[in-house]
XYZ file of N, CA and C in Angstrom:
327
model
N -13.558 -2.772 -6.032
C -12.240 -2.412 -5.536
C -11.217 -2.780 -6.606
N -10.345 -1.846 -6.918
C -9.363 -2.147 -7.935
C -8.024 -1.485 -7.707
N -7.785 -0.969 -6.518
C -6.514 -0.312 -6.234
C -5.681 -1.244 -5.380
N -4.496 -1.538 -5.837
C -3.600 -2.408 -5.073
C -2.762 -1.561 -4.137
N -2.602 -2.056 -2.921
C -1.764 -1.356 -1.954
C -0.809 -2.365 -1.346
N 0.401 -1.942 -1.198
C 1.380 -2.756 -0.492
C 1.547 -2.156 0.887
N 1.487 -2.997 1.879
C 1.644 -2.517 3.239
C 3.029 -2.906 3.721
N 3.867 -1.914 3.915
C 5.236 -2.132 4.352
C 5.366 -1.738 5.807
N 6.230 -2.436 6.530
C 6.491 -1.999 7.894
C 7.409 -0.777 7.836
N 7.649 -0.167 8.979
C 8.400 1.093 9.024
C 9.809 0.948 8.437
N 10.473 -0.140 8.764
C 11.832 -0.357 8.267
C 11.844 -0.559 6.750
N 10.908 -1.360 6.241
C 10.825 -1.591 4.795
C 10.528 -0.291 4.051
N 9.666 0.533 4.635
C 9.321 1.809 4.011
C 10.526 2.741 3.966
N 11.317 2.767 5.037
C 12.521 3.608 5.061
C 13.520 3.140 4.001
N 13.689 1.828 3.888
C 14.593 1.283 2.866
C 14.115 1.686 1.474
N 12.827 1.524 1.218
C 12.278 1.900 -0.086
C 12.480 3.385 -0.358
N 12.195 4.224 0.625
C 12.378 5.668 0.454
C 13.834 6.010 0.144
N 14.765 5.369 0.831
C 16.189 5.627 0.580
C 16.601 5.190 -0.824
N 16.128 4.022 -1.255
C 16.446 3.546 -2.602
C 15.893 4.491 -3.667
N 14.651 4.906 -3.492
C 14.025 5.807 -4.469
C 14.741 7.147 -4.490
N 15.059 7.672 -3.317
C 15.758 8.955 -3.234
C 17.114 8.883 -3.939
N 17.862 7.827 -3.683
C 19.159 7.657 -4.332
C 19.029 7.514 -5.837
N 18.005 6.816 -6.262
C 17.794 6.624 -7.693
C 17.442 7.946 -8.366
N 16.588 8.743 -7.716
C 16.251 10.064 -8.267
C 17.479 10.967 -8.303
N 18.333 10.868 -7.291
C 19.580 11.649 -7.299
C 20.430 11.270 -8.512
N 20.545 9.981 -8.778
C 21.298 9.517 -9.945
C 20.713 10.106 -11.230
N 19.389 10.040 -11.373
C 18.744 10.560 -12.583
C 18.975 12.060 -12.723
N 18.913 12.780 -11.607
C 19.136 14.229 -11.643
C 20.579 14.552 -12.059
N 21.529 13.814 -11.533
C 22.940 14.030 -11.894
C 23.148 13.784 -13.388
N 22.535 12.730 -13.912
C 22.667 12.449 -15.345
C 22.096 13.599 -16.175
N 20.970 14.152 -15.727
C 20.363 15.284 -16.441
C 21.245 16.525 -16.348
N 21.821 16.776 -15.166
C 22.686 17.948 -14.989
C 23.927 17.856 -15.878
N 24.396 16.651 -16.104
C 25.573 16.433 -16.959
C 25.198 16.379 -18.444
N 23.905 16.505 -18.724
C 23.394 16.404 -20.094
C 23.778 15.069 -20.726
N 23.785 14.047 -19.880
C 24.119 12.698 -20.345
C 22.820 12.032 -20.809
N 22.698 11.730 -22.100
C 21.442 11.130 -22.573
C 21.225 9.752 -21.946
N 20.022 9.548 -21.455
C 19.661 8.272 -20.829
C 18.375 7.778 -21.482
N 18.355 6.506 -21.761
C 17.169 5.879 -22.315
C 16.553 5.009 -21.234
N 15.309 4.631 -21.433
C 14.626 3.823 -20.425
C 15.425 2.559 -20.119
N 15.988 1.938 -21.122
C 16.774 0.719 -20.889
C 17.995 1.005 -20.009
N 18.576 2.213 -20.139
C 19.706 2.592 -19.279
C 19.262 2.681 -17.823
N 18.088 3.279 -17.612
C 17.575 3.402 -16.250
C 17.245 2.033 -15.663
N 16.686 1.157 -16.481
C 16.368 -0.199 -16.012
C 17.645 -0.926 -15.611
N 18.663 -0.842 -16.453
C 19.943 -1.500 -16.145
C 20.545 -0.952 -14.851
N 20.532 0.362 -14.715
C 21.109 0.969 -13.509
C 20.315 0.568 -12.264
N 18.994 0.569 -12.377
C 18.167 0.179 -11.234
C 18.451 -1.262 -10.832
N 18.577 -2.148 -11.808
C 18.906 -3.544 -11.497
C 20.233 -3.642 -10.745
N 21.214 -2.850 -11.169
C 22.524 -2.859 -10.496
C 22.415 -2.341 -9.063
N 21.660 -1.268 -8.879
C 21.483 -0.705 -7.533
C 20.793 -1.720 -6.632
N 19.714 -2.310 -7.115
C 18.980 -3.282 -6.299
C 19.836 -4.500 -5.975
N 20.567 -4.997 -6.956
C 21.437 -6.157 -6.719
C 22.529 -5.819 -5.709
N 23.085 -4.613 -5.801
C 24.171 -4.238 -4.884
C 23.680 -4.039 -3.457
N 22.392 -3.790 -3.285
C 21.844 -3.632 -1.931
C 21.226 -4.928 -1.413
N 21.367 -5.996 -2.194
C 20.892 -7.298 -1.738
C 19.424 -7.564 -2.001
N 18.796 -6.737 -2.806
C 17.383 -6.949 -3.127
C 17.260 -8.016 -4.209
N 16.173 -8.753 -4.165
C 15.918 -9.763 -5.192
C 15.355 -9.075 -6.434
N 15.825 -9.486 -7.595
C 15.338 -8.925 -8.853
C 14.276 -9.834 -9.449
N 13.248 -9.227 -10.000
C 12.233 -9.999 -10.705
C 12.781 -10.357 -12.079
N 12.664 -11.621 -12.429
C 13.206 -12.063 -13.714
C 12.117 -12.352 -14.735
N 10.870 -12.399 -14.297
C 9.763 -12.630 -15.218
C 8.509 -11.953 -14.674
N 7.412 -12.139 -15.355
C 6.164 -11.474 -14.982
C 5.437 -12.181 -13.843
N 5.932 -13.314 -13.409
C 5.275 -14.038 -12.330
C 4.255 -15.029 -12.857
N 3.550 -15.664 -11.932
C 2.623 -16.722 -12.315
C 1.177 -16.391 -11.978
N 0.942 -15.236 -11.386
C -0.412 -14.849 -10.993
C -0.966 -13.888 -12.038
N -2.139 -14.217 -12.573
C -2.749 -13.335 -13.568
C -3.389 -12.135 -12.870
N -3.699 -11.123 -13.646
C -4.366 -9.934 -13.106
C -5.699 -10.334 -12.479
N -6.444 -11.195 -13.152
C -7.742 -11.638 -12.639
C -7.579 -12.336 -11.283
N -6.592 -13.220 -11.174
C -6.360 -13.923 -9.913
C -5.967 -12.945 -8.808
N -5.143 -11.974 -9.150
C -4.726 -10.983 -8.155
C -5.916 -10.164 -7.682
N -6.787 -9.775 -8.603
C -7.968 -8.996 -8.229
C -8.919 -9.825 -7.364
N -9.094 -11.092 -7.699
C -9.946 -11.966 -6.890
C -9.397 -12.092 -5.473
N -8.104 -12.298 -5.353
C -7.461 -12.418 -4.038
C -7.611 -11.119 -3.254
N -7.403 -9.986 -3.921
C -7.540 -8.689 -3.253
C -8.964 -8.492 -2.757
N -9.947 -8.861 -3.567
C -11.345 -8.726 -3.145
C -11.668 -9.635 -1.968
N -11.156 -10.859 -1.983
C -11.382 -11.782 -0.865
C -10.799 -11.219 0.429
N -9.580 -10.717 0.352
C -8.933 -10.168 1.545
C -9.650 -8.913 2.029
N -10.115 -8.087 1.100
C -10.828 -6.868 1.483
C -12.148 -7.214 2.157
N -12.833 -8.239 1.672
C -14.083 -8.661 2.304
C -13.834 -9.148 3.728
N -12.743 -9.873 3.948
C -12.385 -10.298 5.311
C -12.159 -9.075 6.199
N -11.488 -8.077 5.656
C -11.215 -6.843 6.392
C -12.515 -6.111 6.701
N -13.407 -6.025 5.715
C -14.662 -5.302 5.898
C -15.519 -5.919 6.995
N -15.522 -7.235 7.087
C -16.326 -7.924 8.097
C -15.890 -7.507 9.500
N -14.610 -7.235 9.666
C -14.067 -6.897 10.982
C -14.251 -5.426 11.342
N -14.625 -4.596 10.385
C -14.717 -3.156 10.624
C -16.097 -2.635 10.272
N -16.612 -1.770 11.128
C -17.916 -1.171 10.883
C -17.776 0.039 9.970
N -18.798 0.234 9.146
C -18.825 1.429 8.307
C -19.201 2.617 9.194
N -18.969 3.839 8.749
C -19.371 5.016 9.541
C -20.865 5.016 9.857
N -21.688 4.554 8.933
C -23.134 4.497 9.166
C -23.450 3.489 10.267
N -22.816 2.317 10.210
C -23.040 1.306 11.247
C -22.562 1.805 12.607
N -21.441 2.488 12.621
C -20.901 3.039 13.867
C -21.869 4.060 14.460
N -22.386 4.946 13.624
C -23.347 5.958 14.084
C -24.619 5.291 14.591
N -25.069 4.250 13.907
C -26.263 3.519 14.330
C -26.059 2.917 15.720
N -24.920 2.282 15.947
C -24.647 1.688 17.259
C -24.567 2.747 18.351
N -23.963 3.883 18.054
C -23.891 4.973 19.034
C -25.290 5.478 19.379
N -26.149 5.572 18.378
C -27.529 6.010 18.612
C -28.263 5.007 19.486
N -28.106 3.729 19.201
C -28.756 2.681 20.001
C -28.269 2.749 21.446
N -26.979 2.934 21.658
C -26.435 3.041 23.017
C -27.005 4.252 23.738
N -27.094 5.374 23.031
C -27.636 6.592 23.644
C -29.098 6.402 24.015
N -29.859 5.759 23.147
C -31.274 5.494 23.442
C -31.386 4.560 24.632
N -30.509 3.559 24.698
C -30.517 2.631 25.832
C -30.233 3.341 27.142
N -29.278 4.262 27.154
C -28.973 5.026 28.367
C -30.153 5.896 28.770
N -30.783 6.524 27.778
C -31.943 7.376 28.059
C -33.079 6.540 28.628
N -33.299 5.359 28.069
C -34.372 4.484 28.547
C -34.106 4.038 29.981
N -32.871 3.705 30.310
C -32.533 3.294 31.675
C -32.729 4.448 32.647
N -32.318 5.638 32.226
C -32.464 6.818 33.084
C -33.934 7.103 33.341
N -34.750 7.031 32.311
C -36.185 7.307 32.451
C -36.890 6.204 33.230
N -36.418 4.975 33.131
C -37.033 3.859 33.855
C -36.779 3.980 35.348
N -35.690 4.604 35.728
C -35.338 4.753 37.134
C -36.103 5.871 37.820
N -36.833 6.667 37.092
C -37.566 7.808 37.677
C -38.931 7.434 38.132
């Protein structure tokens, strides 16, 4: 497993969608005006937008290495997997239940 996913609640997702939409609108307006923008300009503008909406800005790369993050993700995924049956396991259990019902029906005859 190597794909990271962030799980946001409905409100957080709406906020993120609105921020992204507004940011894309800004970028489109700059392009329509033929205003040259460099990546550093976009970074600066994004920081201003996030700060003005009360979002926390990341100031460094953090303290968790990629390896540590992957290990944590794998541990959490294993916990999740234990709680959920695979499609094969689900089909196996359904087959066992069906056989059990058939056996009970035949035993009653």
